[in-house]
Coordinates of C-alpha atoms in Angstrom, one line a residue:
X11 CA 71.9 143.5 -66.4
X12 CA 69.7 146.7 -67.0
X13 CA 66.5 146.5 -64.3
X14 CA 63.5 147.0 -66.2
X15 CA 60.8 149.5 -65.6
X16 CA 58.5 146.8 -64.5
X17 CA 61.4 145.4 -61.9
X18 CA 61.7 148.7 -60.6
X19 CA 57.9 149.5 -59.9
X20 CA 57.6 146.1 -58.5
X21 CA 60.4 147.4 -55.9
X22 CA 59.1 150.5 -55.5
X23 CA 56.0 148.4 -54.0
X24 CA 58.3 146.9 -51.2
X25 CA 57.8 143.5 -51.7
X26 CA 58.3 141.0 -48.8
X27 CA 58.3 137.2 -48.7
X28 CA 59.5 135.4 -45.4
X29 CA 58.8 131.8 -43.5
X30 CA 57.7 131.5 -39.6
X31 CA 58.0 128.3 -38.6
X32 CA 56.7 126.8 -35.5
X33 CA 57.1 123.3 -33.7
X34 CA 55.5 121.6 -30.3
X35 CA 56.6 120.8 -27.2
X36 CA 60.2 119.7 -26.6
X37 CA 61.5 118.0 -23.5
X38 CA 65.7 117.8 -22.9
X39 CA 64.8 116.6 -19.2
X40 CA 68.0 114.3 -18.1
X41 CA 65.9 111.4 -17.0
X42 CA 63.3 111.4 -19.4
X43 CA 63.2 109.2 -22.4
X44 CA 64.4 111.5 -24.8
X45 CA 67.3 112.8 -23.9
X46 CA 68.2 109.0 -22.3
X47 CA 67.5 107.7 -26.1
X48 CA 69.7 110.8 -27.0
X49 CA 72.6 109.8 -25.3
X50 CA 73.0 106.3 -26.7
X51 CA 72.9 107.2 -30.6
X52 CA 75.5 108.8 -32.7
X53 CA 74.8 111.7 -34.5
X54 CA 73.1 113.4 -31.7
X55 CA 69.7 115.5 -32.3
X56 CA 70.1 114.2 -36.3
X57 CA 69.3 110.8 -35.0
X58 CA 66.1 111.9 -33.2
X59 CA 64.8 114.2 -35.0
X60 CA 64.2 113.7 -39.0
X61 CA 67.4 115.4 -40.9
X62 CA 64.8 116.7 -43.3
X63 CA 63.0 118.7 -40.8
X64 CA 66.1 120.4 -39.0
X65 CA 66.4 121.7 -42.7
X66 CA 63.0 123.0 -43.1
X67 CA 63.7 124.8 -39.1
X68 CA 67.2 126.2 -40.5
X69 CA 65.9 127.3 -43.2
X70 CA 63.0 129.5 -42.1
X71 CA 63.1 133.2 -41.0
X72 CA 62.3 132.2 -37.5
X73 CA 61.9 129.0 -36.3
X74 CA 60.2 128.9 -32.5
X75 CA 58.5 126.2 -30.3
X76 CA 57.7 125.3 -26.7
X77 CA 60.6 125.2 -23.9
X78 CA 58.5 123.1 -21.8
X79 CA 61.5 122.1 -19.0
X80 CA 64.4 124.6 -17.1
X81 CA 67.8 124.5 -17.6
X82 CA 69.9 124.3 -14.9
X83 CA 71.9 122.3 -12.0
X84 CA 70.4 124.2 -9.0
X85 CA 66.9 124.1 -7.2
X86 CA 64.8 121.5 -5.7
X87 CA 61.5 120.0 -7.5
X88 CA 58.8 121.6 -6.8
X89 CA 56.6 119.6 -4.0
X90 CA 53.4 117.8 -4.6
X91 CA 54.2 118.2 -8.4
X92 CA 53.9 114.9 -10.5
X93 CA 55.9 116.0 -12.9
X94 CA 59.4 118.1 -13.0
X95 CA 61.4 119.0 -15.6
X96 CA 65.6 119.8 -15.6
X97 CA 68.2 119.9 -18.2
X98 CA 71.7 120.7 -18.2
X99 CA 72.4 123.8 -19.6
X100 CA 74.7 122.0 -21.6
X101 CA 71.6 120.9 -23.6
X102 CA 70.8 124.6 -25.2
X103 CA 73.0 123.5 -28.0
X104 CA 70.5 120.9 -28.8
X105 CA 68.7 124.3 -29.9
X106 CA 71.3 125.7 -31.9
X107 CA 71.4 122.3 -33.9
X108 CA 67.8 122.7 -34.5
X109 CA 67.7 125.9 -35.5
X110 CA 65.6 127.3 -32.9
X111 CA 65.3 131.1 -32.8
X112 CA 62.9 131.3 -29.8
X113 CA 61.3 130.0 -27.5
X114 CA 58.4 130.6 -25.0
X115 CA 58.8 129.8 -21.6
X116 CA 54.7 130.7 -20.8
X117 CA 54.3 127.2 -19.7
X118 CA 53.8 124.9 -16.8
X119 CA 57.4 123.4 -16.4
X120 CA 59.3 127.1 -16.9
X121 CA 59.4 127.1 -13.1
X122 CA 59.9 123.1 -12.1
X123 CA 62.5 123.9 -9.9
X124 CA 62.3 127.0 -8.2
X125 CA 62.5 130.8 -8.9
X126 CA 66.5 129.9 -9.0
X127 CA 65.5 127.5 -12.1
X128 CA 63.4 129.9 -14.2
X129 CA 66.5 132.5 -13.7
X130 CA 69.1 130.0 -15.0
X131 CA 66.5 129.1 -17.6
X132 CA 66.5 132.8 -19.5
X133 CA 70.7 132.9 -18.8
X134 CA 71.3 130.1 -20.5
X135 CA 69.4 131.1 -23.3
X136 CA 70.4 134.5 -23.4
X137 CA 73.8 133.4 -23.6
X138 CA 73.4 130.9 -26.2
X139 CA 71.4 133.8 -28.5
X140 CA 68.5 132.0 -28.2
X141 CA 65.4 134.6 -27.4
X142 CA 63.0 133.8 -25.2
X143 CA 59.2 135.7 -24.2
X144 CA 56.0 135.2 -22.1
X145 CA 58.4 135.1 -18.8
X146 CA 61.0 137.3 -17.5
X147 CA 63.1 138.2 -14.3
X148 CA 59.9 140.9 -13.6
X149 CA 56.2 141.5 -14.8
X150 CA 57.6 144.0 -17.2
X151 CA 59.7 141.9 -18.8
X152 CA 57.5 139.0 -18.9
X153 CA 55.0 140.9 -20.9
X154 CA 57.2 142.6 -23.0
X155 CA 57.3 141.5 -26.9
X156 CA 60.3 140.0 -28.5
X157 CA 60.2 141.6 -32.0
X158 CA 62.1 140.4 -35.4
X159 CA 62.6 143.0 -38.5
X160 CA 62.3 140.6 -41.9
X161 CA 62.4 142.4 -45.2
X162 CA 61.1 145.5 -43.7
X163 CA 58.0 144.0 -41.6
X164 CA 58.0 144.0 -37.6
X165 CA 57.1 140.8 -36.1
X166 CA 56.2 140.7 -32.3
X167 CA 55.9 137.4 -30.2
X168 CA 54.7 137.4 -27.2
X169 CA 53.0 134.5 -24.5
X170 CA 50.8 133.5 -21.7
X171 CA 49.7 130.3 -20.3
X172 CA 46.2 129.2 -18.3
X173 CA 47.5 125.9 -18.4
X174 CA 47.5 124.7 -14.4
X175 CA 44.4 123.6 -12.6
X176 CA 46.6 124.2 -9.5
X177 CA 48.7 127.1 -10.1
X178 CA 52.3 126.2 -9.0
X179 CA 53.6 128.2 -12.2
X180 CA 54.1 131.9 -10.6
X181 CA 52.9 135.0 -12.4
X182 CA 56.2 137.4 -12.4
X183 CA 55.4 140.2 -9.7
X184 CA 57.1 143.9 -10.1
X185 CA 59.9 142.5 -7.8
X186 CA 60.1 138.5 -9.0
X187 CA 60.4 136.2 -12.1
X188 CA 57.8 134.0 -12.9
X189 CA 55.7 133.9 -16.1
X190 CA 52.7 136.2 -17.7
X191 CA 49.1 134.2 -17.6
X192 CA 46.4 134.4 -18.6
X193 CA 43.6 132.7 -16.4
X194 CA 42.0 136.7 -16.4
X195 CA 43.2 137.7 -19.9
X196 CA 43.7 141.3 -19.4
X197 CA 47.3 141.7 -19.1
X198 CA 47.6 139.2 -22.4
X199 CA 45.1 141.4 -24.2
X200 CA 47.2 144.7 -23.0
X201 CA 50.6 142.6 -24.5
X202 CA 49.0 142.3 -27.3
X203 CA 47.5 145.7 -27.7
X204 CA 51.0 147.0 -26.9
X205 CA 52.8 144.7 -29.6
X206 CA 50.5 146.0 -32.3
X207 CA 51.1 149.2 -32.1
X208 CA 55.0 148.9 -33.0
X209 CA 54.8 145.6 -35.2
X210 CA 53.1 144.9 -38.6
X211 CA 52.3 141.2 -37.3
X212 CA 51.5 139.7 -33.7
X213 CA 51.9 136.6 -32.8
X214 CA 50.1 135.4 -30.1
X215 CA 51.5 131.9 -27.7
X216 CA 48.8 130.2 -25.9
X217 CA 49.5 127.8 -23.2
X218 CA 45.8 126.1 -22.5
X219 CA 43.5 123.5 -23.0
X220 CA 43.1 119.8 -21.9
X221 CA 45.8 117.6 -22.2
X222 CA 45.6 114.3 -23.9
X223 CA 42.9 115.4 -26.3
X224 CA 41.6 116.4 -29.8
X225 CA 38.8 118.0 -27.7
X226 CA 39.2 122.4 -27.3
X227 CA 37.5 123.9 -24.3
X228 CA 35.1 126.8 -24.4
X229 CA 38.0 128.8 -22.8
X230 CA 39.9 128.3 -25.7
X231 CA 37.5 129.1 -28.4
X232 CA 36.4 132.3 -26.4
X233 CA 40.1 133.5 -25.7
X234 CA 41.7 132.7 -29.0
X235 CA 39.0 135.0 -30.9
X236 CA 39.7 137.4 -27.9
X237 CA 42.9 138.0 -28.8
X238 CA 42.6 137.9 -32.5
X239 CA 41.0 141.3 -31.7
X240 CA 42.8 142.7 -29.6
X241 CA 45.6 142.9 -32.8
X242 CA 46.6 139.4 -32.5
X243 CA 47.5 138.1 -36.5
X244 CA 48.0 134.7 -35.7
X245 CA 47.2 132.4 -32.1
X246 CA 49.3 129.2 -31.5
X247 CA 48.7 127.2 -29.1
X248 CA 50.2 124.3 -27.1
X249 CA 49.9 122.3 -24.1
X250 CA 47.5 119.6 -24.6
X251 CA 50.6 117.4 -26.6
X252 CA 47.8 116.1 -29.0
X253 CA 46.8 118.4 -31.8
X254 CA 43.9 120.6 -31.9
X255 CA 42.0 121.9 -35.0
X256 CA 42.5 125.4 -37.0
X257 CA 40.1 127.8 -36.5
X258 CA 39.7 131.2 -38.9
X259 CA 38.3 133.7 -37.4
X260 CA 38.0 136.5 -39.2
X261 CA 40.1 135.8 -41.8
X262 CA 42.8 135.0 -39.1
X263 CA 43.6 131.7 -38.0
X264 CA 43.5 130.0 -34.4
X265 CA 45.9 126.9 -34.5
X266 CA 44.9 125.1 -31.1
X267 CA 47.6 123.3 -30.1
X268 CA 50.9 121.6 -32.1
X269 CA 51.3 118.7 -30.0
X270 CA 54.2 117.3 -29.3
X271 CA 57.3 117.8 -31.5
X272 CA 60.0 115.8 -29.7
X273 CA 59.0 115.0 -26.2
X274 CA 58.3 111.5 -24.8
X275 CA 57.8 107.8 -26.1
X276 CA 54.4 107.8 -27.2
X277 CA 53.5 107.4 -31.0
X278 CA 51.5 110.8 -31.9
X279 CA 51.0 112.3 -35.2
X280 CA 52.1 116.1 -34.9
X281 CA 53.2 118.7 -37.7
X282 CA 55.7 121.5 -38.3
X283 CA 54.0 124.5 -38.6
X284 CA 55.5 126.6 -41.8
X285 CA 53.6 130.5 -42.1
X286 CA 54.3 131.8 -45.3
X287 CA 53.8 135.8 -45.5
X288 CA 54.3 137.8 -48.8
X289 CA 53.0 140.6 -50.4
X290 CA 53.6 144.5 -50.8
X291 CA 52.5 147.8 -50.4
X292 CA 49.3 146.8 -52.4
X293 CA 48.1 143.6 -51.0
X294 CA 49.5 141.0 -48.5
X295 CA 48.6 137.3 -47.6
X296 CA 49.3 134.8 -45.2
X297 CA 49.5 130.7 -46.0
X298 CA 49.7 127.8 -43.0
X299 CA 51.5 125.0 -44.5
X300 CA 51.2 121.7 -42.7
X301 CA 54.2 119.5 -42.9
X302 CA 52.9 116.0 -41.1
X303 CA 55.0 114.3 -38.6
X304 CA 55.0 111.3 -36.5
X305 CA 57.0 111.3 -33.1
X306 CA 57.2 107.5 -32.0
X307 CA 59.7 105.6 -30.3
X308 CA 62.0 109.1 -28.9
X309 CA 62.3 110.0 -32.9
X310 CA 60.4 112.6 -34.6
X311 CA 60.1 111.7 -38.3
X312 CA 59.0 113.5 -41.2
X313 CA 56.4 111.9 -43.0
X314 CA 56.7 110.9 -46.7
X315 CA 54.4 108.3 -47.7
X316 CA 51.6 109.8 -49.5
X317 CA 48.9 107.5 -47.8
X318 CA 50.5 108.4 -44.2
X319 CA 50.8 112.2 -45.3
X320 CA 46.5 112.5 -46.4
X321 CA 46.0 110.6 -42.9
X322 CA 47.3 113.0 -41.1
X323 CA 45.6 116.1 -43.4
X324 CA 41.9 114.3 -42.7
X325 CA 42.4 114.0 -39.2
X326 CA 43.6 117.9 -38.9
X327 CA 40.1 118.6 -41.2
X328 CA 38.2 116.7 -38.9
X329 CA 38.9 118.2 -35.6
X330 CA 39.3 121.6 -37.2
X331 CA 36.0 124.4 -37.3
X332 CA 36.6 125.4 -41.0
X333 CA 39.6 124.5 -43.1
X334 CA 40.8 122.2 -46.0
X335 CA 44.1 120.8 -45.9
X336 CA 45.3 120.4 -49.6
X337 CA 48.0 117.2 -50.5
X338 CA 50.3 119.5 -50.4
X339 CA 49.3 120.7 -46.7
X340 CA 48.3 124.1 -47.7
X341 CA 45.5 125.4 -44.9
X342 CA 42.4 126.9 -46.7
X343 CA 39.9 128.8 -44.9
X344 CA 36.3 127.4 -45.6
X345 CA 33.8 130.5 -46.1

């Protein structure tokens, strides 16, 4: 077929249109309630987790969430913490079925048992070709960006987490693994700086807030637009396993925390994050699509009742700063 003239000034421009999508926490622990509810059903992660929204994840560019346990056989807990998180390695396939790209490992639990535990951790996912960021073997690698080429744009990820009110979590050293924080935000803010300059789009991972809460702390609201200007495009963050709001900030949007994606037994509502970018050399946008969820009962379903779905929009609206969420679930900015 002859391309037209229009066709080829309309490639000339160097179109681009691409999907980042982005879930909650996760939790493959052995002896927590998900993965025992795993082991008793059939069809593995299909049985847990909606069929319909493995799709959408498989079908993105880049599908990412929160790695919020280790994998491995090795270590001991660490003492006088409440909570402690171990998988198999095994498990990384669990990944692979979702269609998980990356993950961040800038959380809390990266380091439940021992230095030994974060090192397995970023093995096992190395060797299931599953990337990883905001931790690493040293400092340098822990705040080092993991960058993705789609249709000729650079994307950078990159992580941090404030997310301990006593820090067992360690910050990597020169010389040791641990993970990059962000209690003083200056070496997040240099990240960041640093990704920009090679990488058309940032985004930024933000382990914070209070769990068990709709509610954001000043910290959040302060740090988010922090690094928004430091070059940050987009801020996601997780840790309080409830969602937060949507804040635009400058035209960019803060989304405060995911919540849960498929993690314990509570009933919660929570989303999957789709980003759609497209544009070209003249003009470029960016649209959050909110596709509601409900994780109950160790399942994560999609939600597909109409009633259910403009639920879960009004409560987003209402603990948001200044969007509208459409019936579709497209994420306007209110100016």
């Amino acid at each position: 077929m002859p391309i037209s003239e229009d066709t080829e000034e309309d490639n000339d421009l160097n179109p681009y249109d691409f999907v980042l999508a982005f879930a909650g926490d996760i939790n493959f622990d052995e002896n927590w309630s998900t993965m025992k509810y795993y082991n008793t059903v059939e069809d593995g992660i299909y049985d847990c987790i909606s069929p319909e929204l493995i799709k959408m994840m498989k079908e993105a560019d880049i599908t990412c969430l929160n790695n919020e346990f280790t994998y491995s056989t090795g270590g001991d807990p660490l003492s006088n913490k409440a909570y402690t998180f171990r998988a198999h390695p095994s498990r990384v396939d669990i990944l692979k079925e979702m269609g998980v790209d990356i993950v961040s490992l800038a959380n809390n639990h990266a380091y439940d048992y021992g230095e030994q535990s974060l090192i397995d951790t970023m093995a096992t996912l190395k060797q299931a070709d599953i990337l990883y960021f905001g931790a690493g073997h040293n400092l340098d690698e822990a705040m080092t960006p993991v960058y993705f080429e789609i249709e000729g744009k650079t994307i950078a990820y990159v992580a941090a987490s404030r997310a301990e009110k006593y820090k067992m979590t360690p910050q990597a050293t020169e010389e040791a693994p641990g993970i990059l924080r962000c209690y003083d935000t200056e070496l997040f803010v240099q990240t960041i700086r640093e990704a920009k300059k090679k990488s058309d789009y940032v985004i930024a991972y933000a382990h914070w807030g209070a769990e068990w809460t709709h509610e954001l702390e000043e910290v959040q609201l302060t740090t988010g637009k922090e690094y928004l200007d430091a070059g940050a495009d987009i801020v996601i963050g997780a840790h309080p396993h409830w969602l937060q709001g949507i804040e635009y900030y400058d035209g960019k949007p803060i989304i405060y925390s995911l919540g849960n994606f498929w993690f314990n037994s509570q009933t919660i509502d929570t989303i999957l994050l789709n980003i759609h970018f497209y544009g070209d050399d003249t003009e470029e946008s960016i649209e959050l699509e909110i596709v509601p969820v409900i994780q109950a009962n160790m399942r994560t379903q999609i939600v597909t009742e109409q009633s259910e779905k403009e639920r879960i929009f009004s409560l987003l609206e209402d603990i948001s700063i200044n969007v509208e969420i459409d019936e579709m679930g497209i994420v306007s900015e209110i100016k």
